[in-house]
Amino acid sequence: MAPMSKNAPAPSAPTRDRLLDAFEELLVEGGERSATLDSVAAAAAVSKGGLLYHFASKDALVDGLLARLDALAREDADNIRTAPAGPVDYLIRTSVHTGSPLDRAYIAGSRLAQGRDPRAMQVLNEIRRRWLSVIEDAVHDPDTAQAIMLISDGLYVNSSLAAHELTPPSHTDESMTRLITLIGRLLPRST
Amino acid sequence: MAPMSKNAPAPSAPTRDRLLDAFEELLVEGGERSATLDSVAAAAAVSKGGLLYHFASKDALVDGLLARLDALAREDADNIRTAPAGPVDYLIRTSVHTGSPLDRAYIAGSRLAQGRDPRAMQVLNEIRRRWLSVIEDAVHDPDTAQAIMLISDGLYVNSSLAAHELTPPSHTDESMTRLITLIGRLLPRST
DNA sequence: ACAACTATACCGTCTAGCCGGTACAGTCGA
DNA sequence: TCGACTGTACCGGCTAGACGGTATAGTTGT
């Protein structure tokens, strides 16, 4: 029974979002292995049957998360472009864990990509390409833009690896400012 | 089956190492989930009983891999320090996937770390700390050393994400050279 | 004789996915 | 206005198979 609406373009329920939140959280905190259907359902305070009502399979859950990540990243690209302190400042400062929705979704997506999910890898690559092109527009040298992206990626990896208690807080607001100043030296002195 | 060559010039490929190689390979190619005891044994052309003869548990397998990674990384730290073209040049050039034993072991370790294995996270952090201190010795500014490490991490993440068919080969030898030149601008003008 | 295996059977647990059922809010024709 | 019916949202029990691990008897090269 329950022949499902032909598509699921907009079930738009709060439960659906809670499930995605829970999935994200589990991926971030415990990696791919701990993000099982059972634990996602439990974390969202929904039964497993309830989860499978909203997402017919684990693949569908992954697709849902990736779609959300993609939407968030598109918004972010605009934020970078129009940031008052400039694109580079904004990109670098948001490359450490801020706990923002995009941040969590991005890390969750990375976990999936490390698990070799090709869809996750593709989405992540597209997001990176988008960021790179914004930086390229701001800095008029492709090599410099590339280097800045690499630093941004490095920061991500670092805070992702460090995260959780151990290791001193290496990326303070002050050290970020110093880093951004340093990046200034990469910019061609012309114009 | 498969009557092994009775004599090798040296006992250079003992089963234990083949098991570690297989474990590494599976982690790199298929992520944590695909590196099961059964598949590791199969990939090393050893029975499951044979695997458990050498490594009494999966934890022991992980420890074995991490020990190998640590040994390889210690050697590498010396290579960086004494590299003819200088530490920075060496570090950056070996930050893209080269297929070296360290490379493979490092990626395998990362997969374990993404799976939130605390031992893997610790080993990876130690390796990074070691690299950073070598760069700090070479470049006499901590902030600059930090930035260089970030670029190195970024390169690693990039080539890890890119890997496998899709995406054009973005890190050619020539582009690496340009990147290294660019990094030169980060160095303080003193000394 | 002994180490280094192979082969196979088995166990408990976890995991993805399936299915029957429930509760309830609407809709609609008589 | 009432009863039949529909769709949505969800529950919870179940199953097949994967997984880590155990056990044990047999084989092979030195």
Coordinates of C-alpha atoms (C1' of nucleotides) in Angstrom, one line a residue:
Chain A
M1 CA 0.0 0.0 0.0
A2 CA 1.0 3.6 0.3
P3 CA 1.8 4.1 -3.3
M4 CA 3.9 7.2 -2.7
S5 CA 3.3 10.4 -4.5
K6 CA 4.8 10.0 -8.0
N7 CA 7.8 12.2 -7.0
A8 CA 9.0 13.7 -3.8
P9 CA 9.8 17.2 -5.0
A10 CA 8.6 19.0 -1.9
P11 CA 7.4 16.9 1.0
S12 CA 8.7 19.9 3.0
A13 CA 8.3 18.4 6.5
P14 CA 10.3 19.4 9.5
T15 CA 11.0 15.7 10.1
R16 CA 12.7 15.5 6.8
D17 CA 15.1 18.2 7.8
R18 CA 15.7 16.8 11.2
L19 CA 16.7 13.5 9.6
L20 CA 19.2 15.3 7.4
D21 CA 20.5 17.2 10.4
A22 CA 21.0 13.9 12.3
F23 CA 22.7 12.3 9.3
E24 CA 25.0 15.2 9.0
E25 CA 25.8 15.3 12.7
L26 CA 26.6 11.6 12.8
L27 CA 28.8 11.8 9.7
V28 CA 30.7 14.7 11.2
E29 CA 31.1 13.3 14.7
G30 CA 31.5 9.6 14.0
G31 CA 32.4 9.2 10.4
E32 CA 30.7 7.2 7.7
R33 CA 30.5 4.0 9.7
S34 CA 28.5 5.4 12.5
A35 CA 25.9 7.0 10.2
T36 CA 23.7 4.0 9.9
L37 CA 20.0 4.1 9.2
D38 CA 19.2 3.0 12.8
S39 CA 21.4 5.6 14.4
V40 CA 20.1 8.4 12.1
A41 CA 16.6 7.5 12.9
A42 CA 17.3 7.4 16.6
A43 CA 19.1 10.7 16.6
A44 CA 16.2 12.4 14.8
A45 CA 13.8 10.8 17.3
V46 CA 12.0 9.0 14.4
S47 CA 11.5 5.3 13.9
K48 CA 13.4 3.5 11.2
G49 CA 10.2 3.1 9.3
G50 CA 9.6 6.8 9.5
L51 CA 13.1 7.5 8.1
L52 CA 12.4 5.2 5.2
Y53 CA 9.2 6.9 4.6
H54 CA 11.0 10.2 3.9
F55 CA 14.1 8.6 2.3
A56 CA 13.4 5.3 0.6
S57 CA 17.0 4.2 0.8
K58 CA 20.4 5.2 2.2
D59 CA 21.3 6.4 -1.3
A60 CA 18.3 8.7 -1.1
L61 CA 19.5 10.0 2.2
V62 CA 22.9 10.8 0.7
D63 CA 21.2 12.5 -2.3
G64 CA 19.2 14.6 0.1
L65 CA 22.3 15.7 2.0
L66 CA 24.2 16.4 -1.1
A67 CA 21.4 18.5 -2.5
R68 CA 21.3 20.6 0.7
L69 CA 25.1 21.0 0.6
D70 CA 24.9 22.1 -3.0
A71 CA 22.2 24.7 -2.2
L72 CA 24.1 26.0 0.8
A73 CA 27.3 26.3 -1.3
R74 CA 25.6 28.3 -4.0
E75 CA 24.5 30.8 -1.4
D76 CA 27.9 30.9 0.0
A77 CA 29.5 31.7 -3.3
D78 CA 27.5 34.9 -3.4
N79 CA 28.5 35.7 0.2
I80 CA 32.1 35.4 -0.8
R81 CA 31.7 37.6 -3.8
T82 CA 30.0 40.4 -1.9
A83 CA 31.9 40.1 1.4
P84 CA 32.7 43.6 2.8
A85 CA 36.2 42.6 3.8
G86 CA 36.8 41.1 0.4
P87 CA 36.5 37.6 -1.0
V88 CA 39.9 36.3 0.2
D89 CA 39.3 37.4 3.8
Y90 CA 35.9 35.8 3.9
L91 CA 37.0 32.6 2.3
I92 CA 40.0 32.1 4.6
R93 CA 38.1 33.0 7.7
T94 CA 35.3 30.6 6.9
S95 CA 37.7 27.8 6.1
V96 CA 38.1 26.8 9.7
H97 CA 35.2 25.2 11.5
T98 CA 32.6 27.8 12.3
G99 CA 29.7 25.4 13.0
S100 CA 27.7 27.1 10.3
P101 CA 25.2 24.9 8.4
L102 CA 27.4 25.0 5.3
D103 CA 30.3 24.0 7.4
R104 CA 28.6 21.0 8.8
A105 CA 27.2 19.9 5.5
Y106 CA 30.6 20.3 3.8
I107 CA 32.4 18.1 6.4
A108 CA 29.6 15.6 6.1
G109 CA 30.0 15.6 2.4
S110 CA 33.8 15.1 2.8
R111 CA 33.2 12.0 4.9
L112 CA 31.1 10.6 2.1
A113 CA 33.7 11.4 -0.4
Q114 CA 36.4 9.7 1.7
G115 CA 34.1 6.7 1.6
R116 CA 34.6 6.9 -2.2
D117 CA 31.0 7.9 -2.9
P118 CA 31.3 9.3 -6.5
R119 CA 28.3 11.6 -6.1
A120 CA 29.9 13.2 -3.1
M121 CA 33.2 13.6 -4.8
Q122 CA 31.5 15.3 -7.8
V123 CA 29.5 17.7 -5.7
L124 CA 32.6 18.6 -3.6
N125 CA 34.6 19.2 -6.8
E126 CA 31.9 21.5 -8.2
I127 CA 31.8 23.5 -5.0
R128 CA 35.6 23.9 -5.1
R129 CA 35.5 25.0 -8.7
R130 CA 32.9 27.6 -7.9
W131 CA 34.9 29.0 -5.0
L132 CA 38.0 29.0 -7.2
S133 CA 36.4 31.0 -9.9
V134 CA 35.2 33.6 -7.4
I135 CA 38.7 34.0 -6.1
E136 CA 40.1 34.2 -9.6
D137 CA 37.7 37.1 -10.3
A138 CA 38.9 38.8 -7.2
V139 CA 42.6 38.2 -7.6
H140 CA 43.7 38.6 -11.2
D141 CA 46.2 35.8 -11.3
P142 CA 45.1 32.1 -11.7
D143 CA 48.2 30.8 -9.9
T144 CA 47.6 33.0 -6.9
A145 CA 44.0 32.1 -6.8
Q146 CA 45.0 28.5 -6.9
A147 CA 47.4 28.9 -4.0
I148 CA 44.7 30.7 -1.9
M149 CA 42.3 27.8 -2.5
L150 CA 45.0 25.4 -1.4
I151 CA 45.4 27.3 1.9
S152 CA 41.7 27.3 2.3
D153 CA 41.6 23.5 1.7
G154 CA 44.5 23.0 4.1
L155 CA 42.7 24.9 6.8
Y156 CA 39.7 22.7 6.3
V157 CA 41.6 19.5 6.6
N158 CA 43.4 20.7 9.6
S159 CA 40.5 21.7 11.6
S160 CA 38.7 18.6 10.5
L161 CA 41.6 16.4 11.6
A162 CA 42.3 18.4 14.8
A163 CA 38.7 18.8 15.9
H164 CA 37.6 17.4 19.2
E165 CA 39.6 18.1 22.3
L166 CA 43.2 17.1 21.5
T167 CA 45.6 19.5 19.9
P168 CA 45.7 23.1 21.0
P169 CA 43.4 25.6 19.3
S170 CA 45.9 26.5 16.5
H171 CA 43.6 28.7 14.5
T172 CA 42.8 31.7 16.6
D173 CA 41.2 34.8 15.2
E174 CA 44.5 36.5 15.6
S175 CA 46.5 33.8 13.7
M176 CA 43.9 34.0 10.9
T177 CA 44.5 37.7 10.6
R178 CA 48.3 37.1 10.4
L179 CA 47.7 34.4 7.8
I180 CA 45.6 36.7 5.7
T181 CA 48.3 39.4 5.9
L182 CA 50.8 36.8 4.7
I183 CA 48.6 35.9 1.8
G184 CA 48.7 39.5 0.8
R185 CA 52.3 38.9 -0.2
L186 CA 51.1 36.5 -2.9
L187 CA 49.2 39.1 -4.7
P188 CA 51.0 40.6 -7.7
R189 CA 52.1 44.1 -6.9
S190 CA 51.0 45.5 -10.2
T191 CA 47.8 47.4 -11.2
Chain B
M1 CA 46.7 -23.8 -5.8
A2 CA 49.0 -21.2 -7.3
P3 CA 52.4 -22.8 -6.7
M4 CA 54.5 -19.9 -5.6
S5 CA 57.9 -19.5 -7.0
K6 CA 59.9 -21.7 -4.7
N7 CA 62.8 -19.3 -4.4
A8 CA 63.0 -15.6 -4.3
P9 CA 66.3 -13.8 -4.4
A10 CA 65.4 -12.4 -1.0
P11 CA 62.4 -13.1 1.2
S12 CA 61.3 -9.6 0.3
A13 CA 57.6 -10.1 0.1
P14 CA 56.5 -11.9 3.2
T15 CA 52.8 -12.6 3.7
R16 CA 52.7 -10.1 6.5
D17 CA 53.7 -7.3 4.2
R18 CA 51.4 -8.4 1.4
L19 CA 48.5 -8.3 3.9
L20 CA 49.5 -4.7 4.9
D21 CA 49.8 -3.8 1.2
A22 CA 46.4 -5.2 0.5
F23 CA 44.8 -3.5 3.5
E24 CA 46.4 -0.2 2.3
E25 CA 45.2 -0.7 -1.2
L26 CA 41.6 -1.4 -0.2
L27 CA 41.5 1.6 2.1
V28 CA 42.9 3.9 -0.7
E29 CA 40.7 2.6 -3.5
G30 CA 37.5 1.8 -1.7
G31 CA 37.5 3.5 1.7
E32 CA 37.2 2.1 5.1
R33 CA 34.0 0.2 4.5
S34 CA 35.5 -2.0 1.8
A35 CA 38.6 -2.9 3.8
T36 CA 37.0 -6.0 5.5
L37 CA 39.0 -8.9 6.8
D38 CA 37.6 -11.1 4.1
S39 CA 38.5 -8.7 1.3
V40 CA 42.0 -8.0 2.7
A41 CA 42.7 -11.7 2.9
A42 CA 41.4 -12.3 -0.6
A43 CA 43.4 -9.4 -2.1
A44 CA 46.5 -10.7 -0.5
A45 CA 45.7 -14.2 -1.8
V46 CA 45.7 -15.5 1.7
S47 CA 42.9 -17.3 3.6
K48 CA 41.1 -15.5 6.4
G49 CA 42.7 -17.9 8.8
G50 CA 46.1 -16.9 7.4
L51 CA 45.3 -13.3 7.9
L52 CA 44.3 -13.9 11.5
Y53 CA 47.5 -15.9 12.0
H54 CA 49.5 -12.7 11.3
F55 CA 47.1 -10.2 12.7
A56 CA 45.0 -11.5 15.5
S57 CA 42.3 -8.8 15.0
K58 CA 41.4 -5.9 12.9
D59 CA 42.8 -3.6 15.5
A60 CA 46.1 -5.4 15.1
L61 CA 45.9 -4.9 11.4
V62 CA 45.3 -1.1 11.9
D63 CA 48.2 -1.0 14.3
G64 CA 50.4 -2.7 11.8
L65 CA 49.5 -0.2 9.1
L66 CA 50.0 2.8 11.4
A67 CA 53.4 1.5 12.5
R68 CA 54.5 1.2 8.9
L69 CA 53.2 4.7 8.1
D70 CA 55.0 6.1 11.1
A71 CA 58.3 4.4 10.0
L72 CA 57.9 5.7 6.5
A73 CA 57.1 9.2 7.7
R74 CA 60.2 9.3 9.9
E75 CA 62.4 8.4 6.9
D76 CA 60.6 11.1 4.9
A77 CA 61.3 13.8 7.4
D78 CA 65.0 13.2 6.9
N79 CA 64.5 13.3 3.1
I80 CA 62.8 16.6 3.4
R81 CA 65.5 18.0 5.6
T82 CA 68.3 17.0 3.3
A83 CA 66.6 17.5 -0.1
P84 CA 69.0 19.0 -2.6
A85 CA 66.4 21.5 -3.9
G86 CA 65.5 22.5 -0.4
P87 CA 62.8 21.3 2.1
V88 CA 60.0 23.5 0.7
D89 CA 60.5 22.3 -2.8
Y90 CA 60.6 18.7 -1.7
L91 CA 57.6 18.9 0.6
I92 CA 55.4 20.6 -2.0
R93 CA 56.3 18.3 -4.9
T94 CA 55.6 15.2 -2.8
S95 CA 52.3 16.6 -1.6
V96 CA 50.6 15.4 -4.8
H97 CA 50.0 11.8 -5.2
T98 CA 53.1 10.1 -6.4
G99 CA 52.2 6.5 -5.7
S100 CA 55.2 6.2 -3.3
P101 CA 54.9 3.8 -0.4
L102 CA 54.6 6.7 2.0
D103 CA 51.9 8.2 -0.2
R104 CA 49.8 5.2 -0.1
A105 CA 50.2 4.6 3.6
Y106 CA 49.4 8.2 4.3
I107 CA 46.2 8.1 2.4
A108 CA 45.2 4.8 4.0
G109 CA 45.9 6.4 7.4
S110 CA 43.7 9.3 6.4
R111 CA 40.8 7.0 5.6
L112 CA 41.1 5.5 9.0
A113 CA 41.3 9.0 10.6
Q114 CA 38.1 10.0 8.7
G115 CA 36.5 6.9 10.2
R116 CA 37.4 8.7 13.5
D117 CA 40.0 6.1 14.6
P118 CA 41.8 8.0 17.4
R119 CA 45.0 6.1 16.8
A120 CA 45.1 7.1 13.2
M121 CA 44.3 10.7 14.0
Q122 CA 47.1 10.8 16.5
V123 CA 49.7 9.3 14.1
L124 CA 48.7 11.7 11.3
N125 CA 48.9 14.7 13.7
E126 CA 52.4 13.6 14.8
I127 CA 53.5 13.3 11.2
R128 CA 52.2 16.7 10.4
R129 CA 53.9 18.2 13.4
R130 CA 57.2 16.6 12.3
W131 CA 56.9 18.1 8.8
L132 CA 56.0 21.5 10.2
S133 CA 59.0 21.6 12.4
V134 CA 61.3 20.7 9.5
I135 CA 59.8 23.5 7.5
E136 CA 60.1 25.9 10.5
D137 CA 63.8 25.1 10.6
A138 CA 64.2 25.9 7.0
V139 CA 62.0 29.0 6.9
H140 CA 62.7 31.2 9.8
D141 CA 59.1 32.3 10.4
P142 CA 56.4 30.2 12.1
D143 CA 53.6 31.9 10.2
T144 CA 55.2 31.3 6.9
A145 CA 55.9 27.7 7.8
Q146 CA 52.3 27.3 8.8
A147 CA 51.1 28.7 5.4
I148 CA 53.4 26.3 3.5
M149 CA 52.1 23.4 5.5
L150 CA 48.5 24.5 4.6
I151 CA 49.4 24.5 1.0
S152 CA 50.9 21.1 1.3
D153 CA 47.7 19.8 3.0
G154 CA 45.6 21.5 0.4
L155 CA 47.5 19.7 -2.4
Y156 CA 47.1 16.4 -0.7
V157 CA 43.4 16.9 -0.3
N158 CA 43.0 18.0 -3.8
S159 CA 44.7 15.1 -5.4
S160 CA 42.9 12.8 -3.0
L161 CA 39.6 14.2 -4.1
A162 CA 40.4 14.4 -7.7
A163 CA 42.0 11.0 -8.1
H164 CA 40.5 8.5 -10.5
E165 CA 39.6 9.6 -14.1
L166 CA 37.5 12.7 -13.7
T167 CA 38.9 16.2 -13.5
P168 CA 41.8 17.2 -15.7
P169 CA 45.3 16.7 -14.3
S170 CA 45.5 20.0 -12.5
H171 CA 48.9 19.6 -10.9
T172 CA 51.4 19.2 -13.7
D173 CA 55.1 19.4 -13.0
E174 CA 55.1 22.9 -14.5
S175 CA 52.3 24.2 -12.4
M176 CA 54.1 22.9 -9.3
T177 CA 57.1 24.9 -10.3
R178 CA 55.0 28.0 -10.6
L179 CA 53.4 27.3 -7.2
I180 CA 56.8 26.9 -5.6
T181 CA 57.9 30.2 -7.1
L182 CA 54.8 31.8 -5.7
I183 CA 55.5 30.5 -2.3
G184 CA 58.9 32.2 -2.5
R185 CA 57.0 35.5 -2.1
L186 CA 55.9 34.4 1.4
L187 CA 59.4 34.2 2.6
P188 CA 60.5 37.1 4.7
R189 CA 63.0 39.3 2.9
S190 CA 65.6 39.0 5.7
T191 CA 68.4 36.5 6.4
Chain C
dA1 C1' 59.1 -31.5 14.0
dC2 C1' 57.5 -27.2 13.2
dA3 C1' 56.0 -23.0 11.3
dA4 C1' 53.2 -21.2 8.0
dC5 C1' 49.7 -21.6 6.3
dT6 C1' 44.6 -23.5 3.9
dA7 C1' 39.8 -24.7 4.2
dT8 C1' 35.5 -24.8 6.3
dA9 C1' 32.1 -24.4 9.6
dC10 C1' 30.2 -21.6 12.9
dC11 C1' 28.5 -17.6 16.2
dG12 C1' 26.6 -13.1 17.7
dT13 C1' 25.9 -8.7 16.1
dC14 C1' 25.0 -5.1 13.0
dT15 C1' 23.0 -3.3 8.8
dA16 C1' 19.9 -2.1 4.9
dG17 C1' 15.8 -2.7 3.4
dC18 C1' 10.9 -4.6 3.5
dC19 C1' 6.2 -4.9 5.0
dG20 C1' 1.9 -4.9 7.5
dG21 C1' -0.3 -1.9 10.4
dT22 C1' -1.9 2.5 12.8
dA23 C1' -3.5 7.3 13.5
dC24 C1' -5.5 10.9 11.6
dA25 C1' -6.7 14.8 8.6
dG26 C1' -9.1 15.7 4.7
dT27 C1' -12.5 15.0 0.7
dC28 C1' -16.7 13.9 -1.5
dG29 C1' -21.0 12.1 -2.9
dA30 C1' -25.8 11.1 -1.1
Chain D
dT1 C1' -23.9 15.3 8.3
dC2 C1' -22.3 11.2 7.8
dG3 C1' -20.0 7.4 6.2
dA4 C1' -16.8 5.7 2.8
dC5 C1' -12.6 6.5 1.2
dT6 C1' -7.8 8.6 0.3
dG7 C1' -3.2 10.3 1.3
dT8 C1' 0.3 11.4 4.6
dA9 C1' 3.2 10.4 8.3
dC10 C1' 4.8 7.2 11.0
dC11 C1' 5.7 2.6 14.0
dG12 C1' 8.0 -1.6 14.9
dG13 C1' 8.9 -6.3 13.8
dC14 C1' 11.3 -9.0 10.5
dT15 C1' 14.9 -11.0 7.2
dA16 C1' 19.0 -11.8 4.4
dG17 C1' 23.4 -11.0 4.3
dA18 C1' 27.8 -8.9 5.8
dC19 C1' 31.1 -8.5 9.3
dG20 C1' 34.6 -9.6 13.1
dG21 C1' 36.0 -13.3 15.3
dT22 C1' 36.6 -18.3 16.9
dA23 C1' 37.7 -23.0 16.3
dT24 C1' 39.7 -26.9 14.4
dA25 C1' 41.5 -30.3 11.3
dG26 C1' 44.4 -30.8 7.3
dT27 C1' 48.6 -29.5 4.1
dT28 C1' 53.2 -28.1 2.7
dG29 C1' 58.1 -26.8 2.6
dT30 C1' 62.3 -27.0 5.2

